[in-house]
Coordinates of C-alpha atoms and ligand atoms in Angstrom, one line a residue:
Chain A
M1 CA -61.1 31.0 -32.4
F2 CA -60.2 32.9 -35.5
S3 CA -63.3 31.8 -37.4
Y4 CA -65.4 32.6 -34.4
L5 CA -64.1 36.2 -34.3
I6 CA -64.8 36.6 -38.0
R7 CA -68.3 35.3 -37.5
R8 CA -68.8 37.7 -34.6
L9 CA -67.6 40.6 -36.8
L10 CA -70.1 39.6 -39.4
Y11 CA -72.9 39.5 -36.8
A12 CA -72.0 43.0 -35.8
I13 CA -72.8 44.3 -39.3
P14 CA -76.6 44.2 -39.1
I15 CA -76.4 45.7 -35.6
L16 CA -74.3 48.6 -36.9
F17 CA -76.6 49.0 -39.8
G18 CA -79.6 49.3 -37.4
V19 CA -77.8 51.9 -35.4
M20 CA -77.1 53.9 -38.5
L21 CA -80.7 53.7 -39.6
I22 CA -82.0 54.8 -36.3
T23 CA -79.6 57.7 -36.0
F24 CA -80.4 58.7 -39.5
L25 CA -84.1 58.7 -38.8
L26 CA -83.5 60.8 -35.7
F27 CA -81.2 63.4 -37.2
F28 CA -82.2 63.6 -40.9
V29 CA -85.9 62.6 -41.0
V30 CA -87.3 63.9 -37.7
Q31 CA -85.5 67.2 -38.3
P32 CA -84.8 67.5 -42.0
P33 CA -81.5 69.4 -43.0
Y34 CA -83.5 72.4 -44.2
A35 CA -85.0 73.0 -40.8
R36 CA -81.6 72.5 -39.2
A37 CA -80.1 75.0 -41.6
R38 CA -82.7 77.6 -40.6
A39 CA -82.2 76.8 -36.9
I40 CA -78.4 77.3 -37.2
L41 CA -78.3 80.2 -39.5
G42 CA -81.2 82.1 -37.9
E43 CA -84.7 83.1 -39.1
K44 CA -83.4 86.1 -41.0
A45 CA -81.1 84.0 -43.3
R46 CA -81.7 84.4 -47.0
P47 CA -82.8 81.3 -49.1
A48 CA -79.5 81.5 -51.0
Q49 CA -77.5 81.4 -47.8
V50 CA -79.5 78.4 -46.7
Q51 CA -78.9 76.7 -50.0
Q52 CA -75.2 77.4 -49.8
W53 CA -75.0 75.9 -46.3
L54 CA -76.9 72.8 -47.3
H55 CA -74.5 72.5 -50.3
D56 CA -71.4 73.0 -48.2
H57 CA -72.4 70.2 -45.8
G58 CA -73.6 67.9 -48.6
Y59 CA -77.2 68.0 -47.4
D60 CA -78.7 69.2 -50.7
K61 CA -79.6 65.7 -51.7
P62 CA -82.8 63.6 -51.8
T63 CA -83.4 61.7 -48.6
Y64 CA -83.2 58.0 -49.6
L65 CA -82.7 57.6 -53.4
N66 CA -81.7 60.1 -56.0
T67 CA -84.2 59.8 -58.8
K68 CA -83.5 63.0 -60.5
P69 CA -82.6 62.5 -64.1
G70 CA -78.9 62.5 -64.9
Q71 CA -77.8 61.9 -61.3
H72 CA -76.5 58.9 -59.6
L73 CA -79.3 56.8 -58.0
F74 CA -77.3 56.4 -54.7
D75 CA -76.2 60.0 -54.4
S76 CA -78.7 60.5 -51.5
L77 CA -78.5 61.7 -48.0
F78 CA -78.9 58.3 -46.5
V79 CA -76.3 56.5 -48.6
N80 CA -73.8 59.3 -48.3
Q81 CA -74.2 59.4 -44.6
M82 CA -73.7 55.6 -44.3
K83 CA -70.6 55.9 -46.5
R84 CA -69.2 58.5 -44.2
L85 CA -69.8 56.6 -41.0
I86 CA -68.4 53.3 -42.5
T87 CA -65.2 55.1 -43.7
F88 CA -64.9 57.2 -40.5
D89 CA -65.0 60.2 -42.6
F90 CA -67.3 62.2 -40.4
G91 CA -67.0 65.5 -42.1
V92 CA -67.4 68.8 -40.3
S93 CA -69.6 69.9 -37.4
D94 CA -72.9 71.5 -38.4
K95 CA -72.4 74.2 -35.8
T96 CA -68.7 75.1 -35.9
S97 CA -67.7 73.7 -39.3
L98 CA -64.6 72.2 -37.6
P99 CA -63.7 68.6 -38.5
I100 CA -65.5 66.1 -36.3
A101 CA -62.5 63.8 -36.3
K102 CA -60.5 66.6 -34.5
T103 CA -63.2 67.0 -31.8
F104 CA -63.0 63.2 -31.3
T105 CA -59.2 63.0 -31.1
D106 CA -59.1 66.0 -28.8
G107 CA -61.7 64.6 -26.5
V108 CA -60.4 61.1 -26.1
I109 CA -57.5 61.9 -23.8
P110 CA -59.5 64.1 -21.3
S111 CA -62.2 61.5 -21.2
L112 CA -59.8 58.7 -20.5
C113 CA -58.1 60.8 -17.8
L114 CA -61.4 60.6 -16.0
T115 CA -62.9 57.2 -16.8
L116 CA -59.8 55.0 -16.9
P117 CA -58.5 55.7 -13.4
A118 CA -62.0 55.6 -12.0
F119 CA -62.7 52.3 -13.7
V120 CA -59.4 50.6 -12.6
I121 CA -59.3 51.9 -9.0
G122 CA -63.1 51.3 -8.7
F123 CA -62.8 47.8 -9.9
I124 CA -60.0 46.9 -7.6
M125 CA -61.7 48.5 -4.7
A126 CA -65.0 46.7 -5.4
V127 CA -63.4 43.3 -5.7
T128 CA -61.3 43.7 -2.6
L129 CA -64.2 45.1 -0.5
S130 CA -66.6 42.4 -1.6
L131 CA -64.2 39.6 -1.1
Y132 CA -63.5 41.0 2.4
Q133 CA -67.2 41.0 3.1
V134 CA -67.4 37.4 1.9
F135 CA -64.5 36.6 4.3
I136 CA -66.5 38.0 7.2
R137 CA -69.9 37.0 5.8
Y138 CA -73.0 37.4 7.8
S139 CA -71.2 39.1 10.6
A140 CA -72.4 42.5 11.9
L141 CA -69.7 44.3 9.9
D142 CA -70.7 42.5 6.7
R143 CA -74.3 43.5 7.2
F144 CA -73.3 47.1 7.9
G145 CA -71.3 46.9 4.6
V146 CA -74.4 45.8 2.7
F147 CA -76.3 48.7 4.3
L148 CA -73.7 51.1 3.3
C149 CA -73.8 49.9 -0.3
V150 CA -77.5 50.3 -0.5
A151 CA -77.1 53.8 1.0
L152 CA -74.5 54.7 -1.6
M153 CA -76.7 53.4 -4.4
S154 CA -79.7 55.3 -3.2
I155 CA -78.1 58.7 -3.4
P156 CA -78.7 60.3 -6.9
P157 CA -75.4 61.1 -8.8
M158 CA -76.3 64.8 -8.9
I159 CA -76.1 64.9 -5.1
Y160 CA -72.6 63.5 -5.1
M161 CA -71.5 66.0 -7.8
F162 CA -73.2 68.9 -6.1
V163 CA -71.7 68.2 -2.7
G164 CA -68.3 67.5 -4.2
Q165 CA -68.2 70.7 -6.1
R166 CA -69.9 73.0 -3.6
V167 CA -68.5 71.7 -0.4
L168 CA -65.2 69.9 -1.1
A169 CA -64.1 72.2 -3.9
M170 CA -65.6 75.6 -3.3
Q171 CA -66.0 75.9 0.4
L172 CA -63.2 73.7 1.7
N173 CA -60.9 74.4 -1.3
Y174 CA -59.6 70.8 -1.3
F175 CA -59.9 70.6 -5.1
P176 CA -60.3 72.9 -8.1
A177 CA -64.0 73.2 -8.7
Y178 CA -64.0 73.3 -12.5
G179 CA -61.7 73.0 -15.5
F180 CA -59.0 70.8 -16.9
D181 CA -55.3 71.0 -17.9
L182 CA -53.4 68.4 -19.8
R183 CA -50.0 69.0 -18.2
G184 CA -48.7 66.3 -15.8
W185 CA -49.6 66.9 -12.2
Q186 CA -52.0 69.6 -13.2
T187 CA -54.2 66.9 -14.8
A188 CA -54.1 64.9 -11.6
K189 CA -55.2 67.9 -9.7
F190 CA -58.2 68.6 -11.9
V191 CA -59.4 65.0 -12.2
L192 CA -58.9 63.9 -8.6
L193 CA -62.4 65.0 -7.5
P194 CA -64.4 63.8 -10.5
V195 CA -62.5 60.5 -10.5
T196 CA -63.3 60.1 -6.8
L197 CA -66.9 60.9 -7.3
M198 CA -67.2 58.5 -10.2
I199 CA -65.8 55.7 -8.0
V200 CA -68.1 56.5 -5.2
M201 CA -71.1 56.7 -7.5
Y202 CA -70.6 53.1 -8.7
L203 CA -69.0 51.5 -5.7
G204 CA -72.1 50.6 -3.8
N205 CA -73.7 48.9 -6.7
D206 CA -70.5 47.1 -7.7
V207 CA -69.6 45.8 -4.2
R208 CA -73.1 44.5 -3.6
L209 CA -73.2 42.7 -7.0
Y210 CA -69.7 41.3 -6.6
R211 CA -70.5 40.1 -3.1
T212 CA -73.5 38.2 -4.4
I213 CA -71.3 36.6 -7.0
F214 CA -68.6 35.6 -4.6
L215 CA -71.1 34.3 -2.0
E216 CA -72.5 32.1 -4.7
E217 CA -69.0 30.8 -5.4
I218 CA -68.2 30.1 -1.8
T219 CA -71.0 27.5 -1.6
Q220 CA -69.4 25.5 -4.4
D221 CA -68.0 22.0 -3.7
Y222 CA -64.4 23.0 -4.8
V223 CA -64.3 25.4 -1.9
R224 CA -64.9 22.6 0.6
T225 CA -62.2 20.6 -1.2
A226 CA -59.7 23.4 -0.8
L227 CA -60.5 23.9 2.9
A228 CA -60.3 20.1 3.4
K229 CA -56.7 20.2 2.0
G230 CA -55.8 22.8 4.7
V231 CA -55.7 25.8 2.4
P232 CA -56.2 29.0 4.6
Q233 CA -59.4 30.9 4.2
S234 CA -57.7 33.9 2.7
R235 CA -56.1 31.9 0.0
V236 CA -59.3 30.0 -0.7
L237 CA -61.0 33.4 -1.3
F238 CA -58.3 35.3 -3.1
V239 CA -57.1 32.4 -5.3
H240 CA -59.8 29.8 -5.7
V241 CA -63.0 31.9 -5.3
L242 CA -61.6 35.0 -7.0
K243 CA -60.5 33.1 -10.1
N244 CA -63.9 31.4 -10.5
G245 CA -65.8 34.5 -9.6
M246 CA -63.8 36.5 -12.2
I247 CA -65.4 34.5 -14.9
S248 CA -68.7 35.9 -14.0
L249 CA -67.3 39.4 -13.3
I250 CA -65.6 39.5 -16.7
T251 CA -68.9 39.5 -18.6
L252 CA -70.0 42.4 -16.5
V253 CA -66.9 44.4 -16.6
V254 CA -65.0 44.0 -19.8
A255 CA -68.0 45.1 -21.9
H256 CA -67.6 48.5 -20.4
L257 CA -63.9 48.8 -21.3
P258 CA -64.0 50.3 -24.8
F259 CA -66.9 52.4 -23.8
L260 CA -64.7 54.3 -21.3
I261 CA -63.4 56.2 -24.3
M262 CA -66.8 57.9 -24.6
G263 CA -66.3 59.5 -21.2
S264 CA -69.0 60.5 -18.8
L265 CA -71.8 62.8 -19.8
L266 CA -72.6 64.1 -16.4
L267 CA -69.2 64.5 -14.7
E268 CA -67.4 66.0 -17.7
N269 CA -70.2 68.6 -18.1
F270 CA -70.3 69.4 -14.5
F271 CA -66.6 69.7 -14.0
G272 CA -65.7 71.2 -17.3
I273 CA -63.6 68.4 -18.6
P274 CA -63.3 68.8 -22.4
G275 CA -63.9 65.1 -23.2
L276 CA -66.2 63.2 -25.5
G277 CA -69.1 63.2 -23.0
N278 CA -68.9 66.9 -22.8
A279 CA -68.8 67.1 -26.6
L280 CA -71.9 64.9 -26.9
I281 CA -73.9 67.0 -24.4
H282 CA -72.7 70.1 -26.2
A283 CA -73.7 68.7 -29.6
I284 CA -77.2 67.8 -28.3
Q285 CA -77.7 71.2 -26.7
T286 CA -76.7 73.1 -29.8
G287 CA -78.6 70.8 -32.2
D288 CA -75.3 69.8 -33.9
A289 CA -76.7 66.7 -35.7
A290 CA -73.6 65.7 -37.6
M291 CA -71.6 65.6 -34.4
T292 CA -74.3 63.8 -32.4
N293 CA -74.7 61.3 -35.1
A294 CA -71.0 60.6 -35.3
L295 CA -70.6 60.3 -31.5
V296 CA -73.6 58.0 -31.1
Y297 CA -72.3 55.8 -33.9
L298 CA -68.8 55.6 -32.4
G299 CA -70.4 54.8 -29.0
A300 CA -72.3 51.9 -30.6
L301 CA -69.1 50.7 -32.2
F302 CA -67.2 50.7 -28.9
Y303 CA -70.1 48.9 -27.2
L304 CA -70.0 46.1 -29.8
A305 CA -66.2 45.9 -29.4
G306 CA -66.8 45.5 -25.7
L307 CA -69.1 42.6 -26.2
M308 CA -66.6 40.9 -28.4
L309 CA -63.8 41.5 -26.0
T310 CA -66.0 39.9 -23.3
D311 CA -66.2 36.7 -25.3
I312 CA -62.5 36.6 -25.9
C313 CA -61.7 37.2 -22.2
Y314 CA -64.2 34.6 -21.3
A315 CA -62.4 32.0 -23.4
F316 CA -59.1 32.9 -21.7
A317 CA -60.4 32.9 -18.2
D318 CA -62.5 29.7 -18.3
P319 CA -60.6 26.6 -19.6
R320 CA -64.0 24.9 -20.2
I321 CA -64.9 27.4 -23.0
R322 CA -63.5 27.0 -26.5
L323 CA -64.7 29.6 -29.0
S324 CA -65.7 27.9 -32.2
Chain B
M1 CA -47.0 -0.1 22.8
P2 CA -48.8 3.1 21.5
D3 CA -52.5 3.2 21.7
P4 CA -53.7 2.0 18.3
T5 CA -56.8 4.1 18.6
F6 CA -55.9 7.6 17.3
L7 CA -59.3 9.1 16.6
E8 CA -62.1 9.0 19.0
I9 CA -65.5 10.6 18.7
K10 CA -67.2 11.0 22.1
N11 CA -70.9 11.8 22.4
L12 CA -70.8 14.2 19.4
A13 CA -74.0 16.2 18.8
I14 CA -74.4 18.7 15.9
D15 CA -77.3 21.0 15.1
F16 CA -78.1 23.1 12.1
V17 CA -79.7 26.3 13.2
T18 CA -81.4 28.5 10.6
E19 CA -83.9 31.3 11.0
T20 CA -86.8 28.9 10.3
A21 CA -85.7 25.7 12.0
T22 CA -83.3 23.7 14.0
V23 CA -82.2 20.4 12.6
E24 CA -80.5 17.9 14.9
A25 CA -78.3 16.3 12.3
V26 CA -76.1 14.2 14.7
K27 CA -77.5 13.3 18.1
G28 CA -74.7 12.1 20.4
I29 CA -72.6 9.5 18.6
S30 CA -69.4 7.8 19.7
L31 CA -66.9 6.1 17.5
S32 CA -63.3 5.2 17.5
I33 CA -60.8 4.3 14.8
A34 CA -57.5 2.5 15.1
R35 CA -54.5 3.0 12.8
G36 CA -54.9 1.3 9.5
E37 CA -58.4 0.3 10.2
T38 CA -61.3 0.8 7.8
L39 CA -64.6 1.8 9.3
A40 CA -67.8 2.0 7.2
I41 CA -70.6 4.3 8.1
V42 CA -73.7 3.1 6.5
G43 CA -77.1 4.8 6.5
E44 CA -79.8 6.3 4.4
S45 CA -79.9 9.8 2.9
G46 CA -80.0 12.5 5.6
S47 CA -79.0 10.2 8.5
G48 CA -76.0 12.4 9.3
K49 CA -73.1 10.5 7.7
S50 CA -71.6 13.4 5.8
V51 CA -72.0 15.7 8.7
T52 CA -70.1 13.3 10.9
G53 CA -67.3 13.0 8.3
L54 CA -66.9 16.7 7.8
A55 CA -67.0 17.4 11.6
L56 CA -63.8 15.5 12.0
T57 CA -61.8 18.5 10.8
R58 CA -64.5 21.0 11.6
L59 CA -65.4 21.6 8.0
L60 CA -69.1 22.3 8.4
P61 CA -70.1 25.8 7.6
E62 CA -70.6 27.7 10.9
P63 CA -73.3 29.1 10.9
P64 CA -75.6 27.2 10.4
A65 CA -73.7 24.3 12.0
I66 CA -73.3 24.3 15.8
Y67 CA -71.1 21.7 17.6
K68 CA -73.5 21.3 20.5
S69 CA -71.7 18.8 22.6
G70 CA -69.1 16.1 22.6
E71 CA -65.5 16.0 21.5
I72 CA -63.4 14.6 18.6
L73 CA -60.0 13.5 19.9
L74 CA -57.2 13.2 17.4
D75 CA -54.2 11.8 19.2
G76 CA -55.8 12.9 22.4
K77 CA -56.3 16.5 21.3
N78 CA -59.8 17.9 20.8
V79 CA -60.3 19.0 17.2
L80 CA -63.3 21.1 18.1
T81 CA -61.4 23.4 20.4
M82 CA -58.3 23.8 18.2
P83 CA -57.4 27.3 16.8
P84 CA -57.7 27.7 13.0
R85 CA -54.0 27.5 12.4
E86 CA -53.7 24.2 14.1
L87 CA -56.8 22.9 12.3
R88 CA -55.2 23.6 9.0
T89 CA -52.2 21.4 9.9
I90 CA -54.7 18.5 10.4
R91 CA -56.8 19.1 7.3
G92 CA -55.3 17.3 4.3
N93 CA -52.2 16.4 6.4
K94 CA -53.6 14.0 8.9
I95 CA -57.2 13.6 7.7
A96 CA -57.9 13.9 4.0
Y97 CA -61.2 13.7 2.1
I98 CA -62.7 12.5 -1.1
F99 CA -66.2 13.5 -1.9
Q100 CA -69.2 12.2 -3.8
E101 CA -69.2 14.5 -6.8
P102 CA -65.7 14.5 -8.3
S103 CA -66.8 16.8 -11.1
T104 CA -67.7 19.7 -8.8
S105 CA -65.2 18.9 -6.0
L106 CA -62.2 19.8 -8.2
N107 CA -61.7 23.4 -9.0
P108 CA -62.7 23.9 -12.6
V109 CA -60.2 26.6 -13.4
F110 CA -57.0 25.0 -12.1
T111 CA -55.0 22.2 -13.7
I112 CA -54.9 19.0 -11.8
R113 CA -51.2 19.4 -11.3
N114 CA -51.8 22.7 -9.6
Q115 CA -54.5 21.3 -7.3
I116 CA -52.4 18.4 -6.2
A117 CA -49.3 20.6 -5.9
E118 CA -51.1 23.0 -3.7
A119 CA -51.7 20.3 -1.1
I120 CA -48.1 19.1 -1.3
K121 CA -46.7 22.6 -0.9
L122 CA -48.9 23.2 2.1
H123 CA -48.0 20.2 4.1
R124 CA -44.7 18.8 2.8
T125 CA -42.4 21.7 2.6
D126 CA -39.4 19.4 2.2
V127 CA -40.5 18.1 -1.2
R128 CA -38.3 19.6 -4.0
D129 CA -39.5 17.9 -7.1
I130 CA -43.2 18.7 -6.9
D131 CA -44.0 17.6 -10.4
G132 CA -42.3 14.3 -9.7
E133 CA -44.4 13.8 -6.6
V134 CA -47.6 14.7 -8.3
I135 CA -46.8 12.2 -11.1
K136 CA -46.0 9.6 -8.5
Y137 CA -49.4 9.8 -6.9
L138 CA -51.3 10.1 -10.1
D139 CA -49.5 6.9 -11.1
M140 CA -50.4 5.3 -7.8
V141 CA -54.1 5.8 -8.3
G142 CA -54.0 4.2 -11.7
I143 CA -53.8 7.1 -14.1
V144 CA -52.1 6.1 -17.3
D145 CA -49.4 8.4 -18.7
P146 CA -49.6 10.8 -15.7
E147 CA -47.0 13.2 -17.3
K148 CA -49.4 13.9 -20.1
R149 CA -52.3 14.5 -17.7
L150 CA -50.6 17.1 -15.5
H151 CA -51.8 20.1 -17.4
D152 CA -55.3 18.9 -17.9
Y153 CA -58.2 20.7 -16.4
P154 CA -60.9 18.6 -14.5
H155 CA -63.4 18.9 -17.3
Q156 CA -61.0 17.1 -19.7
L157 CA -61.2 14.0 -17.5
S158 CA -64.0 11.4 -17.1
G159 CA -65.8 11.0 -13.8
G160 CA -63.8 8.0 -12.8
M161 CA -60.5 9.8 -13.6
Q162 CA -61.6 12.8 -11.7
Q163 CA -62.3 10.7 -8.7
R164 CA -58.8 9.1 -9.1
V165 CA -57.3 12.6 -9.1
M166 CA -59.2 13.4 -5.9
I167 CA -57.8 10.2 -4.3
A168 CA -54.3 11.1 -5.5
M169 CA -54.7 14.6 -4.0
A170 CA -55.9 13.1 -0.8
L171 CA -53.0 10.6 -0.6
S172 CA -50.3 13.1 -1.7
C173 CA -50.0 14.4 1.9
R174 CA -49.8 10.9 3.4
P175 CA -52.8 11.3 5.7
E176 CA -53.4 8.9 8.6
L177 CA -57.1 8.8 7.8
L178 CA -58.9 9.1 4.5
V179 CA -62.6 10.0 4.7
A180 CA -64.3 8.8 1.6
D181 CA -67.8 10.2 1.5
E182 CA -69.8 8.2 -1.0
P183 CA -66.8 8.1 -3.3
T184 CA -68.6 6.0 -6.0
T185 CA -72.2 7.2 -5.8
A186 CA -71.9 9.6 -8.7
L187 CA -70.1 7.1 -11.0
D188 CA -71.1 4.3 -13.4
V189 CA -71.5 0.9 -11.9
T190 CA -68.3 -0.5 -13.7
I191 CA -66.3 2.5 -12.5
Q192 CA -67.7 2.1 -9.0
K193 CA -66.1 -1.2 -8.8
Q194 CA -62.7 0.0 -10.1
I195 CA -62.6 2.8 -7.5
I196 CA -63.5 0.5 -4.7
D197 CA -60.8 -2.0 -5.8
Q198 CA -58.4 0.9 -6.0
L199 CA -59.2 1.9 -2.4
R200 CA -58.7 -1.7 -1.3
E201 CA -55.4 -1.9 -3.0
L202 CA -54.2 1.4 -1.6
K203 CA -55.2 0.3 1.8
Q204 CA -52.7 -2.5 1.6
R205 CA -50.0 -0.3 0.1
V206 CA -50.1 2.8 2.4
Q207 CA -50.7 2.5 6.1
M208 CA -53.8 4.5 6.4
A209 CA -57.2 4.3 8.1
I210 CA -60.3 4.8 6.0
I211 CA -63.8 5.9 6.9
L212 CA -66.0 4.8 4.1
I213 CA -69.3 6.6 4.1
T214 CA -72.0 4.9 2.0
H215 CA -75.7 4.1 1.9
N216 CA -74.9 0.9 0.2
F217 CA -74.1 -2.2 2.3
G218 CA -73.1 -3.9 -0.9
I219 CA -69.8 -2.2 -1.4
I220 CA -68.3 -2.5 2.1
G221 CA -67.8 -6.3 2.2
G222 CA -64.1 -7.1 2.0
L223 CA -63.1 -3.5 2.5
A224 CA -64.4 -2.5 5.9
D225 CA -63.2 -4.0 9.2
R226 CA -66.0 -2.5 11.2
V227 CA -69.3 -0.9 10.4
A228 CA -71.4 1.7 12.1
V229 CA -75.1 2.0 11.0
M230 CA -76.6 5.4 11.3
F231 CA -80.2 6.2 11.4
R232 CA -81.6 9.7 12.0
G233 CA -78.4 11.1 13.6
K234 CA -77.8 8.1 15.8
I235 CA -75.6 5.0 15.6
V236 CA -78.0 2.1 15.9
E237 CA -75.5 -0.7 15.3
Y238 CA -71.8 -0.8 15.6
G239 CA -69.5 -3.9 15.2
E240 CA -67.3 -6.1 13.1
T241 CA -68.4 -6.1 9.5
H242 CA -68.8 -9.8 9.2
T243 CA -70.7 -10.1 12.5
V244 CA -73.1 -7.3 11.5
L245 CA -73.6 -8.7 8.0
A246 CA -74.2 -12.3 9.3
N247 CA -76.2 -11.4 12.3
P248 CA -77.7 -7.9 12.2
Q249 CA -79.4 -7.0 15.5
H250 CA -81.2 -3.8 14.7
P251 CA -84.3 -3.9 12.4
Y252 CA -83.0 -1.0 10.4
T253 CA -79.7 -2.9 9.7
K254 CA -81.7 -5.9 8.7
A255 CA -83.8 -3.8 6.3
L256 CA -80.6 -2.3 4.8
I257 CA -79.0 -5.7 4.3
Q258 CA -82.1 -6.9 2.6
C259 CA -81.6 -4.2 0.1
I260 CA -78.3 -5.6 -1.2
P261 CA -79.1 -7.2 -4.5
Q262 CA -78.0 -10.9 -4.4
P263 CA -76.6 -12.3 -7.7
G264 CA -78.7 -15.2 -9.0
Q265 CA -81.6 -14.4 -6.8
K266 CA -84.6 -13.3 -8.7
R267 CA -86.7 -10.7 -7.0
H268 CA -89.9 -9.2 -8.2
R269 CA -90.0 -6.3 -5.8
L270 CA -87.3 -4.2 -4.3
T271 CA -87.5 -4.2 -0.6
T272 CA -88.7 -0.9 0.9
I273 CA -88.0 0.2 4.4
D274 CA -91.0 0.8 6.6
H275 CA -90.1 3.9 8.5
A276 CA -93.1 4.0 10.8
A277 CA -92.3 0.6 12.1
L278 CA -88.6 1.5 12.5
E279 CA -89.4 4.7 14.2
A280 CA -91.3 2.7 16.8
A281 CA -88.4 0.3 17.2
V282 CA -85.7 2.9 17.7
Ligands
LIG1 N1 -75.3 23.0 5.5 C1 -76.5 22.5 6.1 N2 -77.4 23.3 6.5 C2 -78.6 22.8 7.0 N3 -78.8 21.5 7.3 C3 -77.8 20.7 6.9 C4 -76.6 21.1 6.3 N4 -75.9 20.0 6.0 C5 -76.6 19.0 6.4 N5 -77.8 19.4 7.0 C6 -78.8 18.5 7.5 O1 -78.2 17.5 8.3 C7 -78.8 16.2 8.1 C8 -77.8 15.2 7.8 O2 -77.2 15.4 6.6 P1 -76.0 14.6 6.0 O3 -75.5 15.3 4.8 O4 -75.1 14.2 7.0 O5 -76.8 13.3 5.5 P2 -76.1 12.0 4.8 O6 -76.3 10.9 5.7 O7 -74.7 12.3 4.4 O8 -77.0 11.8 3.6 P3 -76.7 11.5 2.0 O9 -76.6 10.1 1.9 O10 -77.8 12.1 1.3 O11 -75.4 12.2 1.7 C9 -79.8 16.4 7.0 O12 -81.1 16.5 7.6 C10 -79.5 17.7 6.4 O13 -80.7 18.4 6.0
LIG2 MG1 -73.8 12.7 2.5

């Protein structure tokens, strides 16, 4: 198990390197720092000002290798940028000159306030509903459930958010329409609507998928054995089928867990939640390359962590799997 | 004296109805079983043996299965009209099953202890020492060191051991009837014999009727008291095993008996069954 994890960690290195390379190309080659400096400082900025800005941000270096006489060969943009990402020393934002680390730590909590409850409640709801559908499988109600799922899936997320904000929040005044507050019940008040919307957006897809997984399980021989023992249908479903189905579900679900930290781009932006999704959108909109780069890199890191977590959970849930 | 016949199938007919077709799997069969008796149901693949066995406790998936007509009387009560709650008190408790594929019939994510314990907890609420009871039955079916095996998962056991666990699970609720649906087909030849011997020994030890479903006439000798031969959803021959074996009446039975390999007899070709001719005869 331990050696397996070490091996997985080593596998992650080339992937992370690839991510760093791609983001570097996007943010430092497609738009070189000089062009960025001009964009941020304005067309009227004097050359000396631009030089100073580049120097302050450590961008006054050659792109890949430093071949200037008397300088260290690796004192280049690319190597320095990699060093920063690897050591989590992200430096300051291009735009505001505030530390990126602070933006990150400030954004995590609001993001999790949105994504964590949505994930947990949504998952429990999807499992329960899909198992219930399997319980009444092929009945009229089950078919109606499938229809409802497809309907939920077919509506674009923007419609949910728009209706939620305009109708439920602004016209009917059930919820605050915009904003966030990190003080106890205030938080709950502000995230209630976005959390609900997030659950609804994914519910149709999840229920349909889980239903398929459980329907597949229910045709297995061990289900017949359990029924032949006299185990009630409900126990067969919620104990035997659920535990087996979970093994398939885990691969789908656990991978998302660490990624929850990154928040939701759309919902945070729409409802003014100051989380990491919002920060990323803001960074992209204002051309804040350092911030975008750091957030994309962290996202990739969490994604890889999710994949690894999946394998570990797999080994715990399925006695047939030994990680080696 | 109580009626020794406790299970009676009367004119049972079962269809499978799907969107594309209707399959008449069982076409009006009648059978009866007395306490402690062993009945073999023999027939080729698709003849409706498993469907008959599963119907006894209404285990067929509905839909597609439809119990078209007939009744299954267990101690005089019709299984096919029982409410689910009452059905559950029969399943496992009065009629227990072992199936063809032990590797898929056991639940892969529960220990064998838990799977046997589940049956005991369901039907024998008076049992206090559940582990002790599980060990007792594992021991009974010939599993060595049962204490050490309790927390094994099915995949840690060989096919023969898995089938023994299935038998232990079936016996653990002291059923009146054990339905063994091709219990040895998926196993090695040597293991097949061990399992059949185990069943024969258990039959002596616990008073229990057995329905042995098989396509192989070879394994029923010495185990089955009576035999029913099924062909295309019908029973074409029904009688005492030794009578049927010695003097088969139906051409299909004759053909099946011909298929039993005889030790010492050298044969160059395996007998095949001429279906067209049989179809005409039935
Ligand atoms: N779930 C089902 N859906 C549709 N048809 C079925 C189903 N189960 C059985 N049948 C049909 O019923 C018929 C009898 O099947 P059954 O399983 O009883 O045969 P069998 O005698 O047990 O054969 P085998 O030796 O292969 O186990 C077959 O034609 C089969 O196609
Ligand atoms: Mg069968």
